[in-house]
Amino acid sequence: MISVSEAQTLVIKYAEKLPICNIELENSLGYFLAEDCIAPISLPSFRQSAMDGYAFINTGDKHLKVIGQVQAGDSITPQLKSGEAIRIFTGAPLPDGADTVVIQEHVNRDGDSIHIEKLPALGANVRPIAEQLKAGTTVLKTGHKINEASIGFMAGLGLTHLKAYQKPRICILTTGNELQTRGTLLKPNHIYESNGIMLETALKRLGVFDIQIVKVEDSLSQTIDAVHNSLKSADVLLVSGGISVGDFDFVREAFQQNEIEEHFYKVNQKPGKPLWFGSKGSKSVFGLPGNPASSLSCFYAYVLPHIQKRSGSLNPFLEKRTAFLTEKIKNIHSKTLFLKAGVYNNEITPFTGQASSMLNTFANSNALLIVPEQIEDLEIGDSVSYLDLNY
Ligand code: AMP
Ligand code: MG
């Protein structure tokens, strides 16, 4: 049995980056850049007004003659001399010679002449060429996670495509004879299958959409075949259930039969002790515990960072934060605990109902409180770490 930190080191160590793809800007949300983004143009690429007002040559003269106007998008700008002003609007090109814009609120206009009530500083309200950035500079680094701001920013640079790491293709195998599909009447002694859709949804939040879910009976030969078939197309295989030590848990044996190299089996943690991780070539394989809350905990702590790393993230783990504990915690088993919890106003409360079969608690949690294996007692007011589930 290995520790949580050893297991997390291994899921990152065996997380080979996926190939690079050329992707359209509009489809790039959540991808990680595979090369630095170099600005093809300067921003702004021409001198422009930052305000609605009057452009002029700032000599200290407050009485000026208005000789024309320039609007955003105009291609020809009037030539300006000392003592003259030009009506100008936000984003419009600054006429040659003009060095300052006075905002219209500070001007009295009478026909063709203006009086400036409050003279602005030289260069005020003018956006110089390359004020934001210069053509040829690196503006986003390899590994940057693309969000709406970066998409807007790259659109402003005129970019249509970018190079990003592919997202993994995933296969989820759900094992268990007791599992029944939703939308059918529940047979005696059966339960509705819930890990498949839960893991699928968690993956979608990571921008992973190529996901197959396959139901497998508790039979060694079926499990061997299902693992074999899924590895033909998936980059990452997630198997739910069947990884414990029961007589009908065939998953580890099926991994062995498929010659998948085992990196670890069993982690000193609660929930989720019987977690398995291995790889075969560029394919990675997780055997996740069947108990739903264990499965999801293991997803957040191991599968998520593994997938983020493979997708090109430089910061693959969920953000670890700290908050003050509102209740005592006893950790009697010397295991790392991942407790379903609620964080509000910097205070964290572990919920009752931590059993690994219970998702009701998880459904109401926004945090996973981490109690390290070597900590036996935590008191009210102690500062504790947690994984932020609102990522
Ligand atoms: P296992 O890991 O296969 O021993 O399963 C542990 C527990 O989790 C059992 O109570 C199973 O019925 C339950 N379980 C396993 N797989 C699923 C699933 N896909 N959805 C919901 N519960 C499951
Ligand atoms: Mg089972």
XYZ file of N, CA and C and ligand atoms in Angstrom, residues 175-176 178 218 241-242 248-249, ligand 2:
25
model
N -18.604 -2.194 -14.082
C -18.767 -3.618 -13.788
C -19.788 -3.805 -12.670
N -20.507 -4.911 -12.723
C -21.444 -5.250 -11.647
C -22.744 -5.826 -12.183
N -25.318 -6.304 -10.548
C -26.454 -5.681 -9.866
C -26.877 -4.362 -10.510
N -20.067 -9.275 -14.255
C -18.997 -9.776 -13.393
C -18.552 -11.152 -13.883
N -15.521 -0.286 -10.307
C -15.891 -1.485 -9.552
C -15.027 -2.687 -9.893
N -15.232 -3.770 -9.129
C -14.567 -5.032 -9.421
C -13.072 -5.038 -9.153
N -15.867 -12.017 -6.903
C -16.364 -11.629 -8.227
C -15.739 -10.326 -8.712
N -14.601 -10.000 -8.137
C -13.843 -8.820 -8.571
C -12.748 -9.286 -9.527
Mg -18.815 -5.256 -8.137
